[in-house]
Coordinates of C-alpha atoms and ligand atoms in Angstrom, one line a residue:
M1 CA -27.3 -20.0 8.7
S2 CA -30.7 -19.8 10.1
D3 CA -33.7 -20.8 8.2
D4 CA -36.1 -18.4 9.9
A5 CA -36.8 -15.3 7.8
V6 CA -36.9 -12.1 9.6
G7 CA -38.6 -10.2 6.9
S8 CA -40.0 -9.8 3.3
L9 CA -38.5 -7.5 0.5
Y10 CA -40.8 -4.8 -0.7
W11 CA -38.4 -2.6 -2.4
I12 CA -35.2 -3.9 -5.0
S13 CA -33.0 -1.2 -6.6
G14 CA -29.8 -2.6 -8.1
P15 CA -27.6 -3.5 -5.0
V16 CA -29.8 -2.2 -2.3
V17 CA -33.2 -3.7 -1.3
R18 CA -35.6 -3.0 1.6
A19 CA -37.8 -5.3 3.7
H20 CA -40.5 -5.3 6.2
I21 CA -39.5 -7.0 9.3
N22 CA -41.0 -9.0 11.8
G23 CA -37.7 -10.2 13.9
Q24 CA -34.4 -9.0 15.4
L25 CA -31.9 -7.6 13.1
S26 CA -29.0 -5.1 14.0
M27 CA -27.1 -2.5 12.2
A28 CA -24.1 -4.0 10.2
E29 CA -25.4 -7.4 10.7
Q30 CA -24.7 -9.8 8.0
T31 CA -27.9 -11.2 6.2
W32 CA -28.9 -13.2 3.5
V33 CA -31.4 -12.2 0.8
G34 CA -33.9 -14.1 -1.4
E35 CA -34.2 -17.7 -1.8
E36 CA -30.8 -17.9 -3.3
R37 CA -29.6 -16.3 0.1
L38 CA -27.3 -13.5 -1.5
A39 CA -24.8 -12.2 0.6
S40 CA -25.6 -9.1 2.3
E41 CA -25.3 -6.5 5.1
V42 CA -27.8 -4.2 6.9
I43 CA -26.9 -0.4 6.2
S44 CA -30.0 1.1 8.1
V45 CA -32.6 -0.2 10.3
S46 CA -35.9 1.3 11.6
Q47 CA -38.6 -0.2 13.8
D48 CA -40.4 -2.1 11.2
Q49 CA -38.1 -2.0 8.1
V50 CA -34.5 -2.5 7.1
T51 CA -32.3 -1.4 4.2
V52 CA -29.5 -3.9 3.1
Q53 CA -26.8 -3.7 0.5
V54 CA -26.3 -7.0 -1.4
Y55 CA -22.9 -8.2 -2.5
E56 CA -24.2 -10.3 -5.5
K57 CA -26.2 -9.2 -8.4
T58 CA -30.0 -9.2 -7.6
Q59 CA -31.4 -9.6 -11.2
G60 CA -34.6 -12.0 -10.9
L61 CA -34.9 -11.2 -7.3
H62 CA -38.6 -10.1 -6.7
V63 CA -40.7 -8.4 -4.1
G64 CA -41.9 -11.0 -1.5
E65 CA -38.8 -13.0 -1.4
R66 CA -37.5 -13.5 2.2
L67 CA -34.6 -11.9 4.1
F68 CA -32.6 -14.0 6.8
G69 CA -30.3 -12.5 9.6
S70 CA -27.2 -14.2 11.0
G71 CA -27.0 -12.5 14.4
Q72 CA -23.3 -11.5 13.5
P73 CA -21.8 -8.2 11.7
L74 CA -20.3 -8.7 8.4
S75 CA -17.1 -10.6 9.0
V76 CA -14.1 -12.1 7.7
T77 CA -12.1 -15.4 8.6
L78 CA -8.8 -15.2 9.7
G79 CA -6.4 -18.1 10.0
P80 CA -3.3 -19.9 8.1
G81 CA -4.1 -20.2 4.5
L82 CA -4.9 -16.5 3.8
I83 CA -1.4 -15.8 2.1
G84 CA -1.2 -16.7 -1.3
S85 CA -5.2 -16.2 -1.8
T86 CA -7.1 -14.2 -3.9
F87 CA -10.4 -13.1 -2.5
D88 CA -13.6 -10.9 -3.8
G89 CA -14.4 -8.1 -2.0
I90 CA -16.7 -10.2 0.8
Q91 CA -13.5 -12.7 1.3
R92 CA -14.7 -15.5 -1.1
P93 CA -11.8 -17.1 -2.6
L94 CA -11.6 -16.6 -6.3
E95 CA -9.8 -20.0 -7.0
M96 CA -11.7 -22.4 -5.1
I97 CA -15.1 -21.0 -6.8
R98 CA -13.6 -21.2 -10.1
E99 CA -12.6 -24.6 -9.7
R100 CA -16.0 -25.6 -8.6
T101 CA -18.4 -23.3 -10.8
G102 CA -15.9 -22.2 -13.6
N103 CA -14.8 -18.4 -14.2
F104 CA -18.2 -16.8 -12.9
I105 CA -19.1 -16.9 -9.5
R106 CA -22.5 -18.1 -9.1
R107 CA -24.8 -16.4 -7.1
G108 CA -25.6 -17.6 -3.4
E109 CA -22.1 -19.5 -3.9
R110 CA -20.9 -20.3 -0.3
V111 CA -17.4 -21.5 0.0
S112 CA -15.2 -21.0 3.2
P113 CA -12.5 -18.3 2.5
L114 CA -10.1 -20.8 4.0
N115 CA -9.5 -24.6 3.0
T116 CA -10.9 -26.6 5.8
E117 CA -9.2 -29.6 4.6
R118 CA -5.9 -28.7 4.3
K119 CA -3.7 -29.7 7.5
W120 CA -1.3 -27.2 8.9
P121 CA 1.8 -28.3 10.9
F122 CA 1.2 -26.8 14.3
A123 CA 4.3 -25.9 16.8
P124 CA 3.0 -25.4 20.5
Q125 CA 4.6 -22.6 22.1
A126 CA 2.6 -22.3 25.6
E127 CA 2.1 -24.7 28.3
A128 CA -1.1 -26.2 29.5
G129 CA -1.9 -24.4 32.9
A130 CA -0.4 -21.1 31.9
E131 CA -2.6 -18.1 32.1
V132 CA -3.3 -16.5 28.5
E133 CA -4.8 -13.2 27.4
P134 CA -5.4 -11.8 24.0
G135 CA -2.2 -11.9 22.0
T136 CA -0.5 -14.8 23.8
V137 CA 1.0 -16.9 21.4
L138 CA -0.3 -20.3 21.4
G139 CA 1.6 -22.0 18.6
L140 CA 3.3 -21.4 15.1
V141 CA 2.4 -22.6 11.7
S142 CA 4.4 -22.2 8.7
E143 CA 2.1 -20.8 6.5
T144 CA 4.7 -20.4 3.3
P145 CA 8.4 -20.6 3.3
L146 CA 8.2 -16.8 3.6
V147 CA 5.7 -16.6 6.6
E148 CA 5.9 -18.1 10.0
H149 CA 2.0 -17.7 11.4
K150 CA 1.6 -17.1 14.9
I151 CA -1.8 -18.6 16.3
L152 CA -2.7 -16.0 18.8
V153 CA -5.5 -16.0 21.8
P154 CA -8.0 -14.2 20.2
P155 CA -9.3 -10.6 21.5
G156 CA -11.9 -11.0 24.3
V157 CA -10.4 -14.5 25.7
H158 CA -8.8 -14.5 29.0
G159 CA -8.3 -17.3 31.5
T160 CA -6.2 -20.6 32.1
L161 CA -5.1 -22.6 29.4
K162 CA -6.6 -26.0 29.9
H163 CA -5.5 -27.7 27.0
L164 CA -3.1 -27.0 24.1
A165 CA -2.9 -29.2 20.9
G166 CA 0.6 -31.3 20.9
E167 CA 3.2 -30.8 17.8
G168 CA 1.0 -32.1 14.9
D169 CA -1.1 -31.5 11.6
Y170 CA -4.5 -29.9 12.3
T171 CA -6.7 -28.3 10.0
V172 CA -8.3 -24.9 10.9
E173 CA -11.3 -26.1 12.1
E174 CA -9.9 -28.8 14.4
E175 CA -9.7 -27.4 18.3
I176 CA -6.0 -26.4 19.2
A177 CA -6.7 -25.3 22.7
V178 CA -9.2 -24.9 25.6
V179 CA -9.5 -21.8 27.8
Q180 CA -11.3 -21.4 31.1
D181 CA -12.1 -18.0 32.2
R182 CA -12.4 -17.0 35.6
Q183 CA -16.1 -17.9 35.9
G184 CA -15.2 -21.4 35.0
K185 CA -16.7 -21.2 31.6
E186 CA -14.5 -23.3 29.1
R187 CA -13.9 -22.0 25.7
S188 CA -12.6 -24.2 22.7
L189 CA -10.1 -22.5 20.1
T190 CA -9.2 -23.3 16.7
M191 CA -6.6 -21.8 14.4
L192 CA -10.0 -20.0 12.9
Q193 CA -10.9 -16.4 14.2
R194 CA -13.6 -14.3 12.9
W195 CA -13.6 -10.7 13.1
P196 CA -16.0 -7.8 12.1
V197 CA -14.7 -6.1 9.1
R198 CA -15.7 -2.3 9.8
Q199 CA -14.0 -2.3 13.1
G200 CA -10.6 -2.0 14.0
R201 CA -8.7 -4.8 15.9
P202 CA -7.6 -3.8 19.4
I203 CA -4.2 -2.6 20.4
V204 CA -2.1 -2.0 23.1
E205 CA -0.7 1.4 21.9
R206 CA 0.2 3.4 19.0
R207 CA 3.7 4.2 18.4
E208 CA 5.4 7.1 16.7
P209 CA 6.1 6.1 13.2
T210 CA 9.9 6.7 13.4
V211 CA 11.1 3.9 10.9
P212 CA 10.7 4.4 7.3
L213 CA 9.0 1.7 5.0
I214 CA 12.2 1.4 2.5
T215 CA 10.5 1.1 -0.9
G216 CA 13.9 1.3 -2.9
Q217 CA 12.1 4.1 -4.8
R218 CA 14.6 7.0 -5.0
V219 CA 11.9 9.6 -5.1
I220 CA 10.0 8.5 -2.4
D221 CA 12.7 7.3 0.0
T222 CA 15.0 10.0 -0.4
L223 CA 12.4 12.8 -0.9
F224 CA 9.1 12.0 0.2
P225 CA 9.5 9.2 2.5
I226 CA 6.8 7.1 4.2
A227 CA 6.9 5.6 7.7
K228 CA 6.0 2.1 8.7
G229 CA 2.4 2.4 9.8
G230 CA 2.2 5.5 7.7
T231 CA -0.2 6.8 5.0
A232 CA 0.1 7.8 1.5
A233 CA -1.7 8.5 -1.5
I234 CA -1.0 8.6 -5.0
P235 CA -3.3 11.0 -7.0
G236 CA -2.8 10.6 -10.7
G237 CA -4.9 10.9 -14.0
F238 CA -5.0 8.0 -16.4
G239 CA -1.9 6.5 -17.6
T240 CA 0.6 8.5 -15.4
G241 CA 1.7 5.3 -13.7
K242 CA -0.4 4.4 -10.5
T243 CA -0.6 0.6 -10.9
V244 CA 3.1 0.4 -12.1
T245 CA 4.0 2.3 -9.1
L246 CA 2.1 0.6 -6.6
H247 CA 3.3 -2.8 -8.4
S248 CA 6.7 -1.6 -7.4
L249 CA 5.8 -0.7 -4.0
A250 CA 4.3 -4.3 -3.3
K251 CA 7.4 -5.8 -4.9
W252 CA 10.3 -4.0 -3.3
S253 CA 8.8 -2.6 0.1
D254 CA 10.7 -4.0 3.1
A255 CA 7.1 -5.2 4.3
D256 CA 6.8 -8.6 5.6
I257 CA 3.2 -9.1 4.1
V258 CA 1.6 -7.2 1.1
V259 CA -2.3 -6.9 1.0
Y260 CA -3.3 -5.5 -2.4
V261 CA -6.9 -4.4 -2.8
G262 CA -7.9 -4.0 -6.6
C263 CA -11.1 -2.1 -7.4
G264 CA -10.7 -1.9 -11.1
E265 CA -12.9 0.0 -13.4
R266 CA -12.6 -1.9 -16.4
G267 CA -12.6 -5.8 -16.1
N268 CA -9.2 -6.0 -17.8
E269 CA -7.4 -3.7 -15.4
M270 CA -8.0 -6.5 -12.6
T271 CA -7.2 -9.1 -14.8
Q272 CA -4.0 -7.9 -15.3
V273 CA -3.1 -7.9 -11.7
L274 CA -4.8 -11.3 -11.2
E275 CA -2.2 -12.5 -14.1
E276 CA 0.9 -10.5 -13.1
F277 CA 1.1 -11.0 -9.2
P278 CA 1.4 -14.6 -9.6
E279 CA 4.5 -14.4 -11.8
L280 CA 6.0 -11.6 -9.5
E281 CA 9.2 -13.1 -7.8
D282 CA 10.1 -11.9 -4.2
P283 CA 13.5 -10.1 -4.9
W284 CA 15.0 -11.0 -1.4
T285 CA 14.4 -14.6 -1.6
G286 CA 13.6 -15.7 -5.1
H287 CA 10.4 -17.1 -4.0
P288 CA 7.3 -16.0 -5.6
L289 CA 5.8 -12.8 -4.3
M290 CA 2.3 -14.4 -3.6
E291 CA 4.1 -16.4 -0.8
R292 CA 3.8 -13.4 1.2
T293 CA 0.9 -11.6 -0.6
I294 CA -2.8 -11.6 -0.5
L295 CA -5.1 -10.3 -3.1
I296 CA -8.5 -8.6 -2.8
A297 CA -9.7 -8.5 -6.4
N298 CA -13.0 -6.5 -7.6
T299 CA -13.7 -6.7 -11.2
S300 CA -16.4 -4.0 -12.9
N301 CA -18.7 -7.2 -13.2
M302 CA -18.7 -7.7 -9.4
P303 CA -21.5 -5.5 -7.7
V304 CA -20.7 -2.3 -6.4
A305 CA -21.4 -3.2 -2.7
A306 CA -18.6 -5.8 -3.0
R307 CA -16.3 -3.3 -3.9
E308 CA -17.2 -1.0 -1.2
S309 CA -16.5 -3.8 1.6
S310 CA -13.3 -4.8 -0.1
I311 CA -11.4 -2.4 1.6
Y312 CA -12.5 -3.2 5.0
T313 CA -11.9 -6.9 4.0
G314 CA -8.5 -6.0 3.1
L315 CA -7.6 -3.9 6.2
T316 CA -8.9 -6.3 8.7
I317 CA -6.6 -8.9 7.1
A318 CA -3.6 -6.5 7.2
E319 CA -4.5 -6.1 11.0
Y320 CA -4.6 -9.4 11.7
Y321 CA -1.0 -9.9 10.2
R322 CA 0.1 -6.9 12.1
D323 CA -1.2 -8.3 15.6
Q324 CA 1.2 -11.3 14.7
G325 CA 4.1 -8.6 14.5
F326 CA 4.4 -8.2 10.8
D327 CA 4.8 -4.9 9.0
V328 CA 2.1 -5.1 6.6
A329 CA 1.9 -2.6 3.4
L330 CA -2.0 -2.5 2.2
M331 CA -2.2 -0.9 -0.9
A332 CA -5.6 0.0 -2.8
D333 CA -6.0 0.6 -6.5
S334 CA -8.2 2.9 -6.6
T335 CA -9.9 4.8 -3.9
S336 CA -11.7 6.7 -6.3
R337 CA -13.5 3.4 -7.8
W338 CA -14.1 2.5 -4.0
A339 CA -15.6 6.0 -3.4
Q340 CA -17.7 5.8 -6.7
A341 CA -19.3 2.7 -5.2
L342 CA -20.1 4.8 -2.3
R343 CA -21.8 7.1 -4.4
E344 CA -23.9 4.8 -6.4
I345 CA -25.1 3.0 -3.3
S346 CA -26.0 6.6 -1.5
G347 CA -27.8 7.4 -4.9
R348 CA -29.9 4.2 -4.6
L349 CA -30.8 5.1 -1.0
G350 CA -31.9 8.6 -2.2
E351 CA -29.6 10.2 0.2
M352 CA -29.1 14.0 -0.1
P353 CA -26.0 14.2 -2.2
A354 CA -23.4 16.3 -1.3
E355 CA -20.2 17.5 -3.5
E356 CA -20.2 16.0 -7.2
G357 CA -23.1 13.7 -6.2
Y358 CA -20.7 12.0 -3.2
P359 CA -22.6 11.5 -0.1
A360 CA -21.7 13.7 2.8
Y361 CA -20.0 10.9 4.8
L362 CA -17.4 10.7 2.0
A363 CA -14.8 12.5 4.0
S364 CA -15.5 10.4 7.4
R365 CA -15.2 7.1 5.3
L366 CA -11.9 7.9 3.8
A367 CA -10.7 9.2 7.5
A368 CA -11.8 6.0 8.8
F369 CA -9.9 3.9 6.3
Y370 CA -6.8 5.8 6.7
E371 CA -7.1 5.9 10.3
R372 CA -6.8 2.3 10.5
A373 CA -3.1 2.4 9.3
G374 CA -0.6 2.8 12.1
R375 CA 2.8 1.4 14.0
V376 CA 1.3 -0.2 17.3
T377 CA 2.1 -2.2 20.3
V378 CA 0.3 -5.5 19.7
L379 CA -1.9 -7.2 22.1
G380 CA -0.1 -9.8 24.4
G381 CA 3.5 -8.1 24.8
E382 CA 6.1 -5.9 23.6
D383 CA 6.0 -6.7 20.2
E384 CA 5.2 -4.4 17.5
G385 CA 3.5 -4.3 14.0
S386 CA 2.4 -2.0 11.5
V387 CA -0.1 -1.6 8.8
T388 CA 0.8 1.0 6.2
V389 CA -1.9 2.1 3.8
M390 CA -1.2 3.6 0.3
G391 CA -3.9 4.4 -2.0
A392 CA -4.0 5.4 -5.5
V393 CA -6.4 8.1 -6.5
S394 CA -7.4 8.7 -10.0
P395 CA -9.5 11.8 -10.5
P396 CA -11.4 12.1 -13.4
G397 CA -9.6 14.2 -16.0
G398 CA -6.7 14.5 -13.9
D399 CA -8.7 17.4 -11.8
F400 CA -6.9 17.3 -8.2
S401 CA -9.6 19.8 -7.0
E402 CA -12.4 17.0 -7.0
P403 CA -13.8 15.6 -3.6
V404 CA -12.0 12.2 -3.3
T405 CA -8.7 13.7 -3.8
R406 CA -8.9 16.7 -1.7
H407 CA -10.3 14.5 1.1
T408 CA -7.7 12.2 0.7
Q409 CA -5.4 14.8 1.0
R410 CA -6.7 15.7 4.3
F411 CA -5.9 12.1 5.8
T412 CA -2.9 11.2 4.5
R413 CA 0.7 12.2 5.4
C414 CA 2.5 11.7 2.3
F415 CA 1.2 12.9 -1.1
W416 CA 2.7 11.5 -4.1
T417 CA 1.5 13.5 -7.1
L418 CA 1.9 11.9 -10.4
D419 CA 2.4 14.4 -12.9
R420 CA 1.0 14.2 -16.5
D421 CA 4.0 16.1 -18.1
L422 CA 6.6 14.1 -16.5
A423 CA 4.7 11.0 -17.6
H424 CA 4.6 12.1 -21.2
Q425 CA 8.2 13.0 -21.2
R426 CA 8.5 9.2 -20.0
H427 CA 10.3 10.4 -17.0
Y428 CA 9.2 7.6 -14.4
P429 CA 8.0 7.2 -11.8
A430 CA 6.2 10.5 -12.8
I431 CA 6.1 11.6 -8.9
S432 CA 6.2 15.4 -9.2
W433 CA 8.8 16.9 -6.7
R434 CA 7.3 20.2 -6.7
Q435 CA 3.8 18.9 -5.8
S436 CA 4.6 16.2 -3.6
Y437 CA 5.3 16.1 -0.1
S438 CA 5.8 13.9 2.9
L439 CA 5.1 14.7 6.7
Y440 CA 7.2 12.2 8.1
L441 CA 10.4 13.9 7.5
E442 CA 11.2 14.8 11.5
Q443 CA 10.4 11.4 12.4
L444 CA 12.5 9.5 10.2
A445 CA 15.8 11.8 10.4
E446 CA 16.9 9.8 13.2
W447 CA 16.9 6.6 11.4
W448 CA 18.8 8.1 8.3
R449 CA 21.6 9.5 11.0
E450 CA 22.2 6.2 12.1
R451 CA 21.8 4.6 8.7
V452 CA 24.0 6.6 6.6
E453 CA 26.8 9.0 7.5
E454 CA 25.8 11.6 5.2
D455 CA 23.4 14.0 6.7
W456 CA 20.1 13.1 4.7
Q457 CA 17.9 16.1 5.4
V458 CA 20.8 18.6 4.2
L459 CA 21.3 16.7 1.0
R460 CA 17.5 16.4 0.5
T461 CA 17.0 20.1 0.9
A462 CA 19.8 21.1 -1.3
A463 CA 18.6 18.4 -4.1
L464 CA 15.1 20.0 -4.0
G465 CA 16.4 23.5 -4.0
I466 CA 18.4 22.9 -7.4
L467 CA 15.1 21.3 -8.4
Q468 CA 13.3 24.4 -7.9
R469 CA 15.9 26.4 -9.2
Q470 CA 15.9 24.6 -12.1
S471 CA 12.1 25.4 -12.6
D472 CA 12.7 29.2 -12.3
L473 CA 15.5 29.2 -14.6
Q474 CA 13.7 27.2 -17.3
Q475 CA 11.1 30.1 -17.5
I476 CA 14.1 32.5 -18.5
V477 CA 15.6 30.0 -21.0
Q478 CA 12.2 29.5 -22.9
L479 CA 12.2 33.3 -23.2
V480 CA 15.6 34.2 -24.1
G481 CA 17.6 30.7 -24.6
P482 CA 20.0 29.2 -22.4
E483 CA 23.1 31.5 -23.4
A484 CA 21.2 34.2 -21.8
L485 CA 22.2 32.4 -18.3
A486 CA 25.2 32.9 -16.3
D487 CA 27.7 30.3 -16.2
K488 CA 26.7 29.2 -12.6
E489 CA 22.8 29.1 -13.6
Q490 CA 23.9 26.8 -16.5
W491 CA 25.7 24.7 -14.1
T492 CA 22.5 24.6 -12.0
L493 CA 20.5 23.6 -15.0
D494 CA 23.5 20.7 -15.6
V495 CA 23.1 19.4 -12.1
A496 CA 19.3 19.5 -12.3
R497 CA 19.6 17.3 -15.3
L498 CA 21.7 15.0 -13.4
L499 CA 19.3 14.8 -10.5
R500 CA 16.3 14.2 -12.8
E501 CA 17.9 11.8 -15.2
G502 CA 20.2 10.1 -12.9
F503 CA 18.4 10.2 -9.8
L504 CA 14.7 10.7 -9.9
D505 CA 14.0 8.6 -13.0
Q506 CA 14.1 5.1 -12.0
N507 CA 13.0 2.4 -14.7
A508 CA 10.8 -0.1 -12.8
F509 CA 11.6 -3.0 -15.2
H510 CA 15.5 -2.6 -15.3
P511 CA 17.1 -5.3 -13.1
V512 CA 19.3 -2.9 -11.3
D513 CA 17.7 0.2 -11.3
A514 CA 14.1 -0.9 -10.2
Y515 CA 15.3 -1.1 -6.6
T516 CA 17.9 1.0 -4.9
V517 CA 19.3 0.5 -1.1
P518 CA 19.2 3.5 1.1
E519 CA 23.0 3.7 1.0
K520 CA 23.1 3.8 -2.6
Q521 CA 20.4 6.6 -2.9
I522 CA 22.4 8.7 -0.5
A523 CA 25.8 8.1 -2.5
L524 CA 24.4 9.1 -5.5
L525 CA 22.5 12.0 -4.2
N526 CA 26.0 13.1 -2.5
L527 CA 28.0 12.8 -5.7
F528 CA 25.6 14.9 -7.5
M529 CA 25.4 17.7 -4.7
W530 CA 29.2 17.5 -4.2
L531 CA 29.7 18.2 -8.0
H532 CA 27.5 21.0 -7.9
D533 CA 29.6 22.6 -5.3
R534 CA 32.8 21.4 -6.9
G535 CA 31.6 23.3 -10.1
N536 CA 30.4 26.3 -8.7
D537 CA 34.0 26.7 -7.0
L538 CA 35.7 26.2 -10.1
L539 CA 33.3 28.7 -12.1
E540 CA 34.1 31.1 -9.5
L541 CA 37.8 30.9 -10.2
G542 CA 36.9 31.8 -13.6
L543 CA 36.8 28.5 -15.4
S544 CA 34.3 28.9 -18.4
I545 CA 31.1 26.4 -18.3
A546 CA 32.2 25.0 -21.6
R547 CA 35.7 24.0 -20.1
L548 CA 33.6 22.4 -17.1
R549 CA 31.3 20.6 -19.1
E550 CA 34.3 19.1 -21.0
E551 CA 35.6 17.5 -17.9
I552 CA 32.2 15.9 -17.1
D553 CA 31.0 12.8 -18.3
M554 CA 27.4 13.3 -18.0
P555 CA 25.7 10.1 -19.4
H556 CA 28.4 8.3 -17.5
L557 CA 27.1 9.9 -14.1
I558 CA 23.5 9.4 -15.4
R559 CA 23.9 5.5 -15.9
L560 CA 25.5 5.0 -12.5
K561 CA 22.3 4.1 -11.2
E562 CA 22.0 1.1 -13.6
Q563 CA 25.5 0.0 -13.4
V564 CA 26.3 0.2 -9.5
P565 CA 25.1 -2.9 -7.8
N566 CA 23.3 -2.2 -4.5
D567 CA 25.6 -4.2 -2.6
E568 CA 28.5 -2.1 -3.6
P569 CA 27.6 1.6 -3.1
E570 CA 31.1 2.3 -2.4
Q571 CA 31.7 2.3 -6.1
I572 CA 30.2 5.7 -6.3
E573 CA 32.8 7.1 -4.0
D574 CA 35.3 5.6 -6.3
V575 CA 33.7 7.9 -9.1
R576 CA 33.8 10.7 -6.8
Q577 CA 37.2 10.6 -6.3
E578 CA 37.9 10.1 -10.3
V579 CA 36.1 13.3 -10.8
G580 CA 37.8 15.2 -8.3
R581 CA 40.9 14.4 -9.8
Q582 CA 40.2 15.3 -13.0
L583 CA 38.5 18.9 -11.8
E584 CA 41.5 19.4 -9.8
R585 CA 43.7 18.8 -13.0
A586 CA 41.5 21.3 -14.9
R587 CA 41.9 23.8 -12.0
D588 CA 45.8 23.4 -12.3
E589 CA 45.8 23.8 -16.0
Y590 CA 43.5 26.8 -15.9
R591 CA 45.8 28.3 -13.3
E592 CA 48.7 27.9 -15.3
Ligands
LIG601 P1 -2.2 4.1 -14.7 O1 -2.3 3.0 -13.3 O2 -2.0 5.5 -13.9 O3 -3.3 4.4 -15.5 P2 0.0 2.8 -15.6 O4 0.6 2.2 -14.3 O5 -0.6 1.6 -16.0 O6 -0.6 4.0 -15.5 O7 1.3 3.1 -16.2 C1 1.1 3.1 -17.8 C2 2.6 3.1 -18.6 O8 3.6 3.9 -17.9 C3 3.0 1.5 -18.1 O9 2.5 0.5 -18.9 C4 4.3 1.9 -18.2 O10 4.8 1.6 -19.6 C5 4.7 3.1 -17.8 N1 5.4 3.4 -16.8 C6 4.9 3.9 -15.3 N2 5.8 3.9 -14.5 C7 6.9 3.4 -15.0 C8 7.8 2.9 -14.5 N3 8.4 3.1 -12.9 N4 9.3 2.6 -14.9 C9 8.9 2.3 -16.3 N5 7.8 2.6 -17.0 C10 6.6 2.9 -16.2

């Protein structure tokens, strides 16, 4: 950090300050404000003055204090040690700060984001003398029992590998390689990289999102699936289950790495995340989930500007692991709080407000956020990696026509709408099958064809058809009672109940039900749709609905989701055969 001031403050308004400048400063440059050197960033610059947003509290700051430049854009530090950490919005590690200064982050506190004393076991993967380019793997570091970290040549570095460290233990600041470029200039590399948060990391090309991110959540995987590298929004009013849903996704998704960005409105929302995540277990390995997770936490007592940057900090870390060939899932809870931070800063700047006080650039910021998702070919080879972005949206009063929800809908390809009525009925996850959608169906059909024998799309369409029919029939029932319905219509309602209670409703806290493998999802759906058709056949023969109901043990079928283990989905086929035999007996008796 330089000691040469580039300006002096003349205006302070909460997290935004202005300074007259007498030196060089660029847009998005990281700056330090005042004698306490508060972390900050240039957000507008003119000939002789700048506006800066400050990531720390500005109480007590006064006009005339100095502003310092850094010559660098606001960046994050990338390297081994990220996994398992909890950072604030500008990548200050909460644990380390807490150790040094107690529970509250002291202003102006400077702590390296990564532990610089810890030694990591480095296993070289290249040979001195080789030509290297961005993305070439220099070595491997076992970062946690679940993550093998690849040390890559960073973007922008090409040339001959002059020196590579041998197998051994190194800190992130020790030199591990020297690369000589074509002009003969040598560049020393450590395991650390810096990258500007507001700029996506380079890739070779985007790939089509044709592989689903399997979440184990039946309503998502089967009805409204998301692709690896895809985008999804989870809009829902207070208490409809956004947080529980995101936690389930963090825990169960088949992503290698999870980046969880929490922008809590109230302090305790974030405390809940900070307390809960370290307790969560990775269901696949039994290891702590934190061994493949990074948390970015903003509590309400942190300045709004840090909340604004937290999303970019999270994205950049996600892209860094994507570049190593991992499938990364980024969850943001909630993007509405982030948008509110934009609104507050914009208000301080005296910008012309657009809809509901949000700045006119709200839409472009949301677009830029979701655009950084993708399945890509990474630098340095044929490998692919992905960043899947899922953002909760919490519209005030549950009004989905407000600007953040509306714009988010434009830029995301899955929309998992949480329905207040379902949540009231304690139907969880309260993802509405009427107001949700996925635009990845076509792209994922091939994956399902290869994975399961049944035609996923046909089953899916049939199930949605029955659910739709149920909504229509329900209106009649409310007017004239269920007896007014024809037998076949009553049967449709029965099967719709099976679908709702035995398939869509999924208890995040049940040991078996919390996660369902794709094979079991399809087997359940197949059973219920088959039952629908067989029931209809019998009704057509003249069997009464009352007689048909006698044959069907509804509670048993509804409980299959909890009783059939994930590694024995064929048990559902046994149930189907058993029910089939019973229905045949009923038919034979009826014919006699
Ligand atoms: P939000 O974040 O939208 O305010 P929460 O995620 O905190 O709402 O959910 C509120 C409550 O709903 C939870 O405390 C839990 O009791 C219940 N709930 C939500 N989703 C599920 C689920 N999938 N399984 C079981 N209970 C759930």
